[in-house]
Short mmCIF file of C-alpha atoms in Angstrom, two decimals:
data_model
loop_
_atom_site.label_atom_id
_atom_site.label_comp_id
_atom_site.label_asym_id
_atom_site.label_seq_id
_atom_site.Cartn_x
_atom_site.Cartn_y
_atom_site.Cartn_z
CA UNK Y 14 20.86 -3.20 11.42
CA UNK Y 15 21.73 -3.93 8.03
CA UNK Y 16 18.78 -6.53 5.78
CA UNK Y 17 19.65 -8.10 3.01
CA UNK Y 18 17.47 -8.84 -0.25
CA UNK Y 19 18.00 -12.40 -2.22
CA UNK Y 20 17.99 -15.89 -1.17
CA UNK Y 21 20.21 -15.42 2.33
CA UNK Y 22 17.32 -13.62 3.74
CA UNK Y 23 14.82 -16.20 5.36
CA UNK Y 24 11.34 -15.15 6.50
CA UNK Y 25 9.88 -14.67 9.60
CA UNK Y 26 9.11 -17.82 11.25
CA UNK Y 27 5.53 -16.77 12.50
CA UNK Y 28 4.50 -14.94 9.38
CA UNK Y 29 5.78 -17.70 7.28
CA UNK Y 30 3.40 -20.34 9.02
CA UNK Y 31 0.78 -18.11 10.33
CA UNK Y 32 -1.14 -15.49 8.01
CA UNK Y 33 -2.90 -14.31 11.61
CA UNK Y 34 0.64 -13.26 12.94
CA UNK Y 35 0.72 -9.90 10.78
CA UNK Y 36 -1.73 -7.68 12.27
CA UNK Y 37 -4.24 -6.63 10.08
CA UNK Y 38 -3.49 -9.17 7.26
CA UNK Y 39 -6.29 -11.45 8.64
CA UNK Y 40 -9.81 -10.58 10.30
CA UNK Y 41 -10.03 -10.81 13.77
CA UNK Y 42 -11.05 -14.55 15.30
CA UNK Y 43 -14.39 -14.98 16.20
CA UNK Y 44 -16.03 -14.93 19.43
CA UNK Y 45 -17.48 -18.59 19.40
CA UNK Y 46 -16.39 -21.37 21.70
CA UNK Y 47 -16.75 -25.30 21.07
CA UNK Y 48 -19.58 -25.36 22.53
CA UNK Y 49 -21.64 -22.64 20.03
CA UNK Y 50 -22.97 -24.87 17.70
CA UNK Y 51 -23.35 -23.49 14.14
CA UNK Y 52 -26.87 -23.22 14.69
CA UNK Y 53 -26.45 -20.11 17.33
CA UNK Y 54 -23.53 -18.11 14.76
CA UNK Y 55 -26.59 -17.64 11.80
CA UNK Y 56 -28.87 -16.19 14.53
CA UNK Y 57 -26.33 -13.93 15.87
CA UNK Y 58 -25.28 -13.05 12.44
CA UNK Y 59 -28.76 -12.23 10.81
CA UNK Y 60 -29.46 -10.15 14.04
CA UNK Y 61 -26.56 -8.08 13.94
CA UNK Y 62 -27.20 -7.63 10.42
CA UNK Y 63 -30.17 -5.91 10.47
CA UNK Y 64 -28.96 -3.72 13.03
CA UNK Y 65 -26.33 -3.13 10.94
CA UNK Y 66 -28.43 -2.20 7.95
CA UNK Y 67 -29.50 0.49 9.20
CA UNK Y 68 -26.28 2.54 10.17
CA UNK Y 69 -24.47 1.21 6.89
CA UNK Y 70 -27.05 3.30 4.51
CA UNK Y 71 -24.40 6.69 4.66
CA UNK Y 72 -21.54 4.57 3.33
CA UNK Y 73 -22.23 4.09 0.12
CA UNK Y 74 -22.24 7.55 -0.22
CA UNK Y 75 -18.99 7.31 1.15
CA UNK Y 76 -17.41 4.93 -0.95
CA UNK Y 77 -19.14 6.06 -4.35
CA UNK Y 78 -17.22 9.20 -3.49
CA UNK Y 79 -13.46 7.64 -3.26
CA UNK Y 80 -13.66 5.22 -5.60
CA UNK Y 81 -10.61 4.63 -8.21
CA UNK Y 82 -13.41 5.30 -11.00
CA UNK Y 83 -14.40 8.24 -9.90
CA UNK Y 84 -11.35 11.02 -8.53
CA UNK Y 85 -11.92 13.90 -6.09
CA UNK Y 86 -11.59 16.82 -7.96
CA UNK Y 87 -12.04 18.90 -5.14
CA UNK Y 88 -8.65 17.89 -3.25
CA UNK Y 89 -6.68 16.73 -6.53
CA UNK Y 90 -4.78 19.88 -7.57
CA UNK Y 91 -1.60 19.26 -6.37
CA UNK Y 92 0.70 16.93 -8.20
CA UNK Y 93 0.16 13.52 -9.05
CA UNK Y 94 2.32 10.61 -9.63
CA UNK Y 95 2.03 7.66 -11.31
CA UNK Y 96 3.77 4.85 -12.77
CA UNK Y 97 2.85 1.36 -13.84
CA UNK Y 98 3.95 -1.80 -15.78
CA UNK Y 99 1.94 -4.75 -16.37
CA UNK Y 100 2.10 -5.89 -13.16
CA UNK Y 101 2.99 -3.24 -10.50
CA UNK Y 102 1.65 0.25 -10.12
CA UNK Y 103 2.71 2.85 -7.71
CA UNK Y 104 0.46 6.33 -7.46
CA UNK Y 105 1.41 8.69 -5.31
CA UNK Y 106 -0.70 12.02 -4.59
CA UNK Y 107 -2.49 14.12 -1.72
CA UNK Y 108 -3.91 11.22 0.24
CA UNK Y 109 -0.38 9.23 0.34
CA UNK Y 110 1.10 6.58 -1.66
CA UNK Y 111 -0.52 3.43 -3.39
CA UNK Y 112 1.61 0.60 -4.48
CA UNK Y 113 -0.07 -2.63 -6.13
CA UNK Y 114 1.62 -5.82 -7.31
CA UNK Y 115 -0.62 -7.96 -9.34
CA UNK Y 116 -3.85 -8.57 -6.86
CA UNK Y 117 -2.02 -7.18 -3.65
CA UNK Y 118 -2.59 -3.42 -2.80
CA UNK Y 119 -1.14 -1.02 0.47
CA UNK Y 120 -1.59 2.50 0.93
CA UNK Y 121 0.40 4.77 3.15
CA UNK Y 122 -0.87 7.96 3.73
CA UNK Y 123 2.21 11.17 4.23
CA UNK Y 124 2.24 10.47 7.90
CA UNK Y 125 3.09 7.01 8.16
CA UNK Y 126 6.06 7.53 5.75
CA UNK Y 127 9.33 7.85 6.97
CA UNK Y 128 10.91 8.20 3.86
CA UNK Y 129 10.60 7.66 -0.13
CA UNK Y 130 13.78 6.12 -1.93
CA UNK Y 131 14.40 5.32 -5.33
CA UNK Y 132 16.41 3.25 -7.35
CA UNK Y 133 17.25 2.52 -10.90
CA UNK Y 134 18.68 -0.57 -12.57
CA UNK Y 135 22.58 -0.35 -13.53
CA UNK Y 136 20.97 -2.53 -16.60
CA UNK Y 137 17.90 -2.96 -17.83
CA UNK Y 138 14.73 -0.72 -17.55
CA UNK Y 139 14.08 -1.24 -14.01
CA UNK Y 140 12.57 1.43 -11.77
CA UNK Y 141 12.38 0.97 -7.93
CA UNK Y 142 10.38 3.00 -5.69
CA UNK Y 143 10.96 1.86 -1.50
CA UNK Y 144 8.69 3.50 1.04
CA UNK Y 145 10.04 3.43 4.40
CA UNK Y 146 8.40 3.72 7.84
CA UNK Y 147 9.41 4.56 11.06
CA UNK Y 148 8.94 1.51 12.34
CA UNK Y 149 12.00 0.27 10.30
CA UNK Y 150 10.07 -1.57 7.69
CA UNK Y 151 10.32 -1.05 3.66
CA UNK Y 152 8.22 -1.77 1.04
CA UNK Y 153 9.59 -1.86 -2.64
CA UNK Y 154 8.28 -2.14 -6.06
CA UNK Y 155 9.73 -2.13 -9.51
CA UNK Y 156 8.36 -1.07 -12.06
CA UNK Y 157 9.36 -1.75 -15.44
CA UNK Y 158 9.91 1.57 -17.98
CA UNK Y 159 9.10 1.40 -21.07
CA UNK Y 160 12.50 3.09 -22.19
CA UNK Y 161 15.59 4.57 -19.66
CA UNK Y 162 14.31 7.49 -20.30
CA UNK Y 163 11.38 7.81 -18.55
CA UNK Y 164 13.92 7.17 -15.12
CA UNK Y 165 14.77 11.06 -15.32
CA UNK Y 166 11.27 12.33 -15.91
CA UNK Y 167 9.74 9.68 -12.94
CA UNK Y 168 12.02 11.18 -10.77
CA UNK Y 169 11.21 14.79 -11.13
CA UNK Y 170 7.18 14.14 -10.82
CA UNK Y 171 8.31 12.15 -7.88
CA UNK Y 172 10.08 14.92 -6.47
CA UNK Y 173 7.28 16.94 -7.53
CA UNK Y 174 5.08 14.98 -5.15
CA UNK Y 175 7.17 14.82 -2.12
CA UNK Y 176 8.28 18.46 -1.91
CA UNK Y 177 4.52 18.95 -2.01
CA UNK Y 178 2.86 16.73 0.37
CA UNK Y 179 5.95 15.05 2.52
CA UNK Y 180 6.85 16.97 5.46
CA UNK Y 181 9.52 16.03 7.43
CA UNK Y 182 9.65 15.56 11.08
CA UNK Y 183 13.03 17.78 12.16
CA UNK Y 184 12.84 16.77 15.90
#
């Protein structure tokens, strides 16, 4: 199966008119029927709240431990990768691989990585990191270098990165 990238290519016809079509993308579709009023959902909603409150208190914890602000030393000596532009940013370390584009984010960890390609612009200052899955899917990003001549040393802390963490599956 061969895809092709520019204007030939025409989205999906579910995800293009439904955001609920992509697993995931969108939270899952409440319970309520036509005939819950909106007087019931508050209740409901308040009660499962405080129940709620009380098995939430460990997560901040949690989260005040992986947060971007503050890294985990403790699993962090391997190497790193990183690149970014003003709008794209890939990072790539122990727990998997980060890309962002302006205000979207994924994160793959090693084992849901098929494979890590990269590409370089014939002109220009265009990098190109593609993370592929098993499931046949890809993900690029560009990035844009500040001079060709960061290409050479991207791709050895890239390779850096993969020899270290990316194990592949042989059978």
């Amino acid at each position: 199966m061969e895809q092709r990238i520019g204007s030939s290519s025409q989205p999906l016809e579910g995800a293009g008119f439904d955001p609920a079509f992509i697993p995931g993308l969108t939270s899952p579709a409440s319970g309520r029927t036509e005939d819950d009023g909106p007087e019931k959902e508050p209740e409901v909603a308040e009660a499962e709240d405080a129940g709620e409150a009380d098995d939430a208190a460990p997560e901040p914890e949690e989260t005040a431990r992986t947060s971007p602000s503050e890294p985990e030393e403790a699993d962090a000596d391997g190497p790193v990768f990183e690149a970014s532009d003003r709008r794209a940013r890939i990072v790539a370390d122990h727990r998997g691989v980060r890309l962002s584009l302006d205000d979207q984010e994924c994160e793959f960890r090693w084992d849901e990585i098929g494979a890590v390609e990269t590409e370089t612009a014939r002109f220009g200052k265009r990098y190109t990191v593609t993370v592929h899955t098993p499931d046949r899917r890809w993900y690029p990003i560009e990035i844009e270098a500040p001079a060709r001549s960061h290409f050479k040393e991207w791709d050895e802390q890239l390779d850096a990165v993969l020899d270290a963490y990316f194990e592949e599956d042989a059978g």
